[in-house]
mmCIF file of C-alpha atoms in Angstrom:
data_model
loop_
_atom_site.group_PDB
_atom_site.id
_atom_site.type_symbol
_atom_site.label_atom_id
_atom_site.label_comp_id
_atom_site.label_asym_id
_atom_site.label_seq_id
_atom_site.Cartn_x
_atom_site.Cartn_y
_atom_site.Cartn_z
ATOM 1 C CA UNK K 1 15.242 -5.940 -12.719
ATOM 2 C CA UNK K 2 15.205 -9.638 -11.481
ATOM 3 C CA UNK K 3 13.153 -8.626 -8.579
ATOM 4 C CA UNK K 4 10.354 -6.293 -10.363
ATOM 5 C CA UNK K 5 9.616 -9.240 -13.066
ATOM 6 C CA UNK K 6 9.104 -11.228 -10.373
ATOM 7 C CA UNK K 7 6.771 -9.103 -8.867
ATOM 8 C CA UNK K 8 4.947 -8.926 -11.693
ATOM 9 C CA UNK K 9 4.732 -12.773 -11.501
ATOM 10 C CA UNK K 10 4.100 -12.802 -8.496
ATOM 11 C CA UNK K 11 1.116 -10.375 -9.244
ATOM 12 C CA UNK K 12 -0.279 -12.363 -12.431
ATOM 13 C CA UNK K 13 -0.862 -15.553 -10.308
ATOM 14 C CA UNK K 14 -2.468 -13.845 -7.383
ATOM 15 C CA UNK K 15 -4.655 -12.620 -9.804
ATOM 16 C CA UNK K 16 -5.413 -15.605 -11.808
ATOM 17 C CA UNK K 17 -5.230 -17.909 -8.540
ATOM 18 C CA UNK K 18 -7.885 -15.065 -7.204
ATOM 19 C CA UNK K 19 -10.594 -15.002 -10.175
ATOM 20 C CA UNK K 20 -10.217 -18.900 -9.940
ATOM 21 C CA UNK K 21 -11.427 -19.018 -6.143
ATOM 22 C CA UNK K 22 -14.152 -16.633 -7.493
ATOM 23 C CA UNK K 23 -15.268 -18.254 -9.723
ATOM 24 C CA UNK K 24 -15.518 -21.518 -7.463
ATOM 25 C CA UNK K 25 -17.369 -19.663 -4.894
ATOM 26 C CA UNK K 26 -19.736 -18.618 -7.231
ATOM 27 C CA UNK K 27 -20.346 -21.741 -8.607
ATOM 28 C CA UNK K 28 -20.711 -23.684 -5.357
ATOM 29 C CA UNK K 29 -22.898 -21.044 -3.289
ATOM 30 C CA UNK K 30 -24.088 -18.671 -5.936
ATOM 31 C CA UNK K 31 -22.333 -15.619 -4.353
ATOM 32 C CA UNK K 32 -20.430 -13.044 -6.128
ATOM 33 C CA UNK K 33 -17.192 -12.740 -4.054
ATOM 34 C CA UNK K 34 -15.303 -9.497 -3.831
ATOM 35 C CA UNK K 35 -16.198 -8.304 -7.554
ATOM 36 C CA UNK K 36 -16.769 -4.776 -8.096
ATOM 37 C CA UNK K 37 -20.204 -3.108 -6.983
ATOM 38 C CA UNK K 38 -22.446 -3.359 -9.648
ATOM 39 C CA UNK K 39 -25.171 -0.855 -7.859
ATOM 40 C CA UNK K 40 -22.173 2.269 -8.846
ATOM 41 C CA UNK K 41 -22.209 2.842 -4.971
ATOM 42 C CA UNK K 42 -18.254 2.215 -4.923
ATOM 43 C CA UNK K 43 -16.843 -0.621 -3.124
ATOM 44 C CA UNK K 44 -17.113 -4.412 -3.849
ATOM 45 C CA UNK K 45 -19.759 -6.616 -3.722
ATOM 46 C CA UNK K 46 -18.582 -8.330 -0.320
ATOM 47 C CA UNK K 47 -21.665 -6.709 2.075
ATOM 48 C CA UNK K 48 -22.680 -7.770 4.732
ATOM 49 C CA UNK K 49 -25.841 -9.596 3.380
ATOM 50 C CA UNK K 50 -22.966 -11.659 1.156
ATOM 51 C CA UNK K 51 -21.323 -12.556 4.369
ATOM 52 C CA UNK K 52 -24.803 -13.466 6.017
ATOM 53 C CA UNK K 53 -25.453 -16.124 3.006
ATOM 54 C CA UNK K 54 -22.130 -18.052 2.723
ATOM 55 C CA UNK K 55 -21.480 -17.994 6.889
ATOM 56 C CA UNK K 56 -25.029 -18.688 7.867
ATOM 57 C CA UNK K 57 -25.845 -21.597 5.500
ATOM 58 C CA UNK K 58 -24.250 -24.872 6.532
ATOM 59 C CA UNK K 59 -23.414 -26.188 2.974
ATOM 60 C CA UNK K 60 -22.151 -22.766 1.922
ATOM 61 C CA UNK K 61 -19.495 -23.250 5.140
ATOM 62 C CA UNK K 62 -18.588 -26.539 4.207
ATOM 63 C CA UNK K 63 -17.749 -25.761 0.519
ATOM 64 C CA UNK K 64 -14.529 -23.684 2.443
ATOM 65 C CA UNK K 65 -13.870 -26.320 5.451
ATOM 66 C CA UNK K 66 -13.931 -29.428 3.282
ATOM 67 C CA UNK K 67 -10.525 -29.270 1.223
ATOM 68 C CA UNK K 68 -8.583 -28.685 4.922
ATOM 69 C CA UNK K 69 -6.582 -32.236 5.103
ATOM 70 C CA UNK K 70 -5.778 -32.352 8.140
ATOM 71 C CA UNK K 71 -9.070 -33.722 10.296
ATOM 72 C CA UNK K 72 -8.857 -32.055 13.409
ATOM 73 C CA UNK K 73 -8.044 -28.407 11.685
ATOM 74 C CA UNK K 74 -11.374 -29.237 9.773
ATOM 75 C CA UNK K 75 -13.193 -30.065 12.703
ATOM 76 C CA UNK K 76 -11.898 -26.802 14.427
ATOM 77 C CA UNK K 77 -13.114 -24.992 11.376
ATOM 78 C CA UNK K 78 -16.088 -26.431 11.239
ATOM 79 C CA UNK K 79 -16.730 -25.337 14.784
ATOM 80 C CA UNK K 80 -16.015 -22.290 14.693
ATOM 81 C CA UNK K 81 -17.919 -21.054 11.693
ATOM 82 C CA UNK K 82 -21.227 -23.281 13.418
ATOM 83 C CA UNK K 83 -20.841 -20.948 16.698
ATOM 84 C CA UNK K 84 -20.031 -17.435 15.005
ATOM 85 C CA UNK K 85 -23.122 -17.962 13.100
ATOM 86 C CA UNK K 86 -25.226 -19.092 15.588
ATOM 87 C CA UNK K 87 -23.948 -16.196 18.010
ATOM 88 C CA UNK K 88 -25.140 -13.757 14.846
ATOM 89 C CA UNK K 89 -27.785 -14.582 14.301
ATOM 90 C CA UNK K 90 -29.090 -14.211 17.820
ATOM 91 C CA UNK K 91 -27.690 -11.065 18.223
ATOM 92 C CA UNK K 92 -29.150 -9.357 14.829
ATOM 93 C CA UNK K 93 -32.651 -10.791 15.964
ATOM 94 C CA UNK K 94 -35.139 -8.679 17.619
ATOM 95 C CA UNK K 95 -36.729 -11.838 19.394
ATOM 96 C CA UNK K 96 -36.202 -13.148 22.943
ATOM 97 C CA UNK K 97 -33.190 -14.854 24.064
ATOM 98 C CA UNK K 98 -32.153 -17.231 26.439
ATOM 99 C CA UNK K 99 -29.147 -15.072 28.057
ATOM 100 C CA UNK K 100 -27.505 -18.293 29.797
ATOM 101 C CA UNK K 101 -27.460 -20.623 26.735
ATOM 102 C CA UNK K 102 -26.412 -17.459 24.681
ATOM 103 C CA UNK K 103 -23.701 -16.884 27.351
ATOM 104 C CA UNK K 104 -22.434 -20.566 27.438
ATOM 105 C CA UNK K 105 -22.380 -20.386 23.847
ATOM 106 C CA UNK K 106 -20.370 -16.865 23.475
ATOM 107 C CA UNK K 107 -17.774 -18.518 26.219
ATOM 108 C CA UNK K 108 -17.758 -22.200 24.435
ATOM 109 C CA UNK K 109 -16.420 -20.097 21.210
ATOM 110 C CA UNK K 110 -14.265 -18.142 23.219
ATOM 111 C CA UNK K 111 -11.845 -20.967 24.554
ATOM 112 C CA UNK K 112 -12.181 -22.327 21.067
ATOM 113 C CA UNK K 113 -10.177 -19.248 19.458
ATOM 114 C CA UNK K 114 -7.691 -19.535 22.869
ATOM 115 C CA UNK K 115 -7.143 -23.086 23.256
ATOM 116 C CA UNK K 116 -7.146 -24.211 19.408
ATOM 117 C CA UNK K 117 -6.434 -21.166 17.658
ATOM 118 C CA UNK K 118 -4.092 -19.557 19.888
ATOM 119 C CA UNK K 119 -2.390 -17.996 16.715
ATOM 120 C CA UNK K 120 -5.611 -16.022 15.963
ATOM 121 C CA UNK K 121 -5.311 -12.306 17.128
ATOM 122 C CA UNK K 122 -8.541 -11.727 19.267
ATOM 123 C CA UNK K 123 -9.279 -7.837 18.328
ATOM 124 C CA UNK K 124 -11.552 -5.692 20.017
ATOM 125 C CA UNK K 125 -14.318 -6.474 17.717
ATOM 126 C CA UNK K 126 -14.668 -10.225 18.136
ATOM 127 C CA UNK K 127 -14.101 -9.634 21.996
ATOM 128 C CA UNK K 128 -16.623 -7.181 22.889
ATOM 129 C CA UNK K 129 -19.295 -9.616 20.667
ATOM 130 C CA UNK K 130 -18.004 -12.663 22.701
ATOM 131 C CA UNK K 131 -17.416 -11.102 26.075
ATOM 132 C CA UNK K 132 -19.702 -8.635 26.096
ATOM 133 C CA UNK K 133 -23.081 -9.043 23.971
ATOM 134 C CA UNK K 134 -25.139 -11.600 26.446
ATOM 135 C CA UNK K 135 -24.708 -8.416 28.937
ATOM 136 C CA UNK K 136 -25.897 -6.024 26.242
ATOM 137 C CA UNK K 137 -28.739 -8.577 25.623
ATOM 138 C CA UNK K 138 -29.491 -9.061 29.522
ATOM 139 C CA UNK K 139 -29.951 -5.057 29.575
ATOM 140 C CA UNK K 140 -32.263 -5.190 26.937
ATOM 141 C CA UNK K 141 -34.946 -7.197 28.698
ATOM 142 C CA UNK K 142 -33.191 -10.187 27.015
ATOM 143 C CA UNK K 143 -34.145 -9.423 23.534
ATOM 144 C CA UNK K 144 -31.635 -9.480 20.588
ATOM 145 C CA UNK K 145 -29.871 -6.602 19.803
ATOM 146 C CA UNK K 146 -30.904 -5.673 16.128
ATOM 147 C CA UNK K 147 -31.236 -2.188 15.558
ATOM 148 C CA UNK K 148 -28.791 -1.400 18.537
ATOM 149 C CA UNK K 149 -25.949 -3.231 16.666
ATOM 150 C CA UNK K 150 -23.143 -1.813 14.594
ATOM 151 C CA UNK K 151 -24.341 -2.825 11.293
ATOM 152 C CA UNK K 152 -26.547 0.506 10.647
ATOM 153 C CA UNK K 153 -23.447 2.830 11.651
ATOM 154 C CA UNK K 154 -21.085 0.678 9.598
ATOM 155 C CA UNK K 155 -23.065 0.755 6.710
ATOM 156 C CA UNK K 156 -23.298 4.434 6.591
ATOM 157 C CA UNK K 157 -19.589 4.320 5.893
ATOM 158 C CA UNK K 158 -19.594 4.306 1.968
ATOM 159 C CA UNK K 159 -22.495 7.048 1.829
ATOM 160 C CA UNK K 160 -20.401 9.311 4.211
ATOM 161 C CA UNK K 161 -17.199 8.709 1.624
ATOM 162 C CA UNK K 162 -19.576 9.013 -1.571
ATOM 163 C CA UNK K 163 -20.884 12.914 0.281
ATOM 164 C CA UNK K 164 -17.394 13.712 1.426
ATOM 165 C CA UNK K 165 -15.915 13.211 -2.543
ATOM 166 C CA UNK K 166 -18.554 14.063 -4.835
ATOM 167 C CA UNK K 167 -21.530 16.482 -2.974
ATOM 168 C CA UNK K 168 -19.058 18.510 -0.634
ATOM 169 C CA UNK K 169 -17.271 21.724 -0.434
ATOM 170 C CA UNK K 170 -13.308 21.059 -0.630
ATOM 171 C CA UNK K 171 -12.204 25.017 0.049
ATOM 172 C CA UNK K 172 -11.031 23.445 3.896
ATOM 173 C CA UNK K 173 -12.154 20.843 6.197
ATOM 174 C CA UNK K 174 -14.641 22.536 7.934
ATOM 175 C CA UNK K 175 -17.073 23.008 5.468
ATOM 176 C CA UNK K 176 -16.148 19.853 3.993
ATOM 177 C CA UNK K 177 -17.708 18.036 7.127
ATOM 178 C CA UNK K 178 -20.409 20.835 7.305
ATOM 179 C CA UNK K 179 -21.697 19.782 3.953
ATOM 180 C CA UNK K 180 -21.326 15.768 5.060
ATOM 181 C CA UNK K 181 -23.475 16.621 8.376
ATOM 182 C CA UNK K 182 -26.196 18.475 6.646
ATOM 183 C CA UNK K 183 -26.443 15.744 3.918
ATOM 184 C CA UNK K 184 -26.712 13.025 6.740
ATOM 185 C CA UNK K 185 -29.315 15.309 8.581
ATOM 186 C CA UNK K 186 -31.552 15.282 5.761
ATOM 187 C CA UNK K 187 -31.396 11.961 4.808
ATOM 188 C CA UNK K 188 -32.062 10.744 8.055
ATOM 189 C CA UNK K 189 -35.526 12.834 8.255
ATOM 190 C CA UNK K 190 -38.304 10.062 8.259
ATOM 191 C CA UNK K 191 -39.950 11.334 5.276
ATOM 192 C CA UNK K 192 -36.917 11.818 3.252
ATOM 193 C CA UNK K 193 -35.925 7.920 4.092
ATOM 194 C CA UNK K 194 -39.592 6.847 3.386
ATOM 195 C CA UNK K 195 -39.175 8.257 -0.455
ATOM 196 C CA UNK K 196 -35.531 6.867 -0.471
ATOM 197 C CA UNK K 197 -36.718 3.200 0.083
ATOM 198 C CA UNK K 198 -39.270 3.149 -2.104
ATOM 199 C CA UNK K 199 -37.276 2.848 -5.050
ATOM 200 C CA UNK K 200 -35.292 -0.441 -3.366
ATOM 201 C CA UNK K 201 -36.021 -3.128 -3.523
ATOM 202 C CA UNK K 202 -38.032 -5.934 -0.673
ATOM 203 C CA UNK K 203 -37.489 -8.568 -0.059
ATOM 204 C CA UNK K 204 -40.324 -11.039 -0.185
ATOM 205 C CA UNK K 205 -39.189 -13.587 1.890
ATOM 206 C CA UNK K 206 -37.667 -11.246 5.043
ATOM 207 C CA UNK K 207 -39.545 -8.346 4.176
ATOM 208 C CA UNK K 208 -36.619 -6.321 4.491
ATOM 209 C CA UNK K 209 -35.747 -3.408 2.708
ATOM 210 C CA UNK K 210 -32.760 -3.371 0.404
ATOM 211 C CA UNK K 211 -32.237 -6.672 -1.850
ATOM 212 C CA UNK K 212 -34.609 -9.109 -2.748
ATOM 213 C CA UNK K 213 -35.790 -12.811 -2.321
ATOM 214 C CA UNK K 214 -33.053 -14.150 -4.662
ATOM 215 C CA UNK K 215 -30.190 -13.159 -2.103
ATOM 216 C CA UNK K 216 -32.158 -12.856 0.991
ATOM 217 C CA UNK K 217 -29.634 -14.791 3.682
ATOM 218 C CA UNK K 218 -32.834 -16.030 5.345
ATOM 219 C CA UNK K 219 -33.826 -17.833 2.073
ATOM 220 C CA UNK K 220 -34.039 -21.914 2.252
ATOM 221 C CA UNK K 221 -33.935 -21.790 6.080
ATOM 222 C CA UNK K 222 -36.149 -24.037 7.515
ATOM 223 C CA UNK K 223 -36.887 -26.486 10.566
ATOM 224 C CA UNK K 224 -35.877 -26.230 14.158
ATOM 225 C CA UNK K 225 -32.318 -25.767 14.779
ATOM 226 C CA UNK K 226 -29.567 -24.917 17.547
ATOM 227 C CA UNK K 227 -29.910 -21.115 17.107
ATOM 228 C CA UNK K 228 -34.097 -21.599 18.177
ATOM 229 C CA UNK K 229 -33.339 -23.198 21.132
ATOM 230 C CA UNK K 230 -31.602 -19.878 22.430
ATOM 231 C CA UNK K 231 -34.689 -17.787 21.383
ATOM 232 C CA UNK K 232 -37.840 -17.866 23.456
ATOM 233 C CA UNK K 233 -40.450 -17.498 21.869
#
């Protein structure tokens, strides 16, 4: 009994504690962290474009590096969220890159993790971005990766779940995935994804389909910085 009410504790101030940090986020960067998806897609509101804004923009990174006490953790911190967003950006660009800056860069982040950080578990992810992307790039007459990257395939994820739940056959497996392959065919017809995206919403500032100017990571981006001097233009 002693051990479920304190549990339950346990629970209420991870809760609290976690609409608290929300609520500071939001006030600080204007992003709504890890509520529930307003758009009734399923999920939380913790996309990839969310990610973009808070890792991208230098203030937005130092609203989580500045309460570290220690100086040299900060530092570290600091450093590692300037290179993972400088790396990203690169690679989601469709412009052309300098391959031996981006490769210094990739391997200056890479001793980071192992020299300072050497309790952070490098997975498979981070490794084949930092290891293996400026050869990716290199193949790809040295422009950024863009449309080649992940981020389409990964995205698909919560439309696959959505088909395979709600607009599926459930008699056995089979035509359970029949049903999610057909769906996918069809929606990935050119015509059928022209209608689709005319009723979301662009971005006037990108001019990217699927959230607008308010939100748009790109917004309040200006000057020349580190990330143009690996882009050629």
């Amino acid at each position: 009994a002693w051990g479920a009410a304190a549990t339950k504790n346990q629970e209420k101030f991870i809760a609290k504690e976690r609409e608290k940090i929300q609520k500071d986020i939001h006030h600080a960067t204007g992003v709504r962290w890890d509520f529930v998806d307003s758009t009734t897609q399923g999920g939380t509101s913790t996309t990839g474009n969310t990610v973009r804004k808070l890792l991208f923009d230098e203030k937005n990174r130092e609203f989580f590096t500045k309460n570290i006490s220690n100086v040299h953790d900060r530092s570290v911190a600091e450093a590692y969220g300037h290179h993972l967003a400088l790396i990203l950006q690169v690679v989601s660009s469709g412009q052309q890159v300098n391959v031996e800056l981006f490769r210094e860069e990739c391997m200056e982040l890479y001793v980071l993790l192992l020299t300072e950080l050497d309790w952070v578990s490098i997975t498979p992810t981070l490794h084949k971005l930092l290891a293996h992307t400026p050869e990716l790039i290199e193949m790809n007459e040295g422009y950024g990766l863009k449309n080649l990257s992940e981020e389409g395939i990964e995205a698909n994820n919560k439309k696959l779940r959505q088909t395979r739940i709600s607009m599926s056959r459930k008699i056995n497996q089979k035509s359970n995935l029949i049903d999610c392959l057909n769906r996918l065919w069809i929606g990935s017809d050119p015509e059928v994804a022209f209608e689709r995206a005319r009723g979301r919403p662009k971005c006037r500032q990108c001019q990217e389909i699927g959230h607008t100017k308010r939100v748009c990571p790109k917004r309040e981006t200006s000057g020349i910085g580190e990330d143009e001097e690996l882009m050629e233009f």
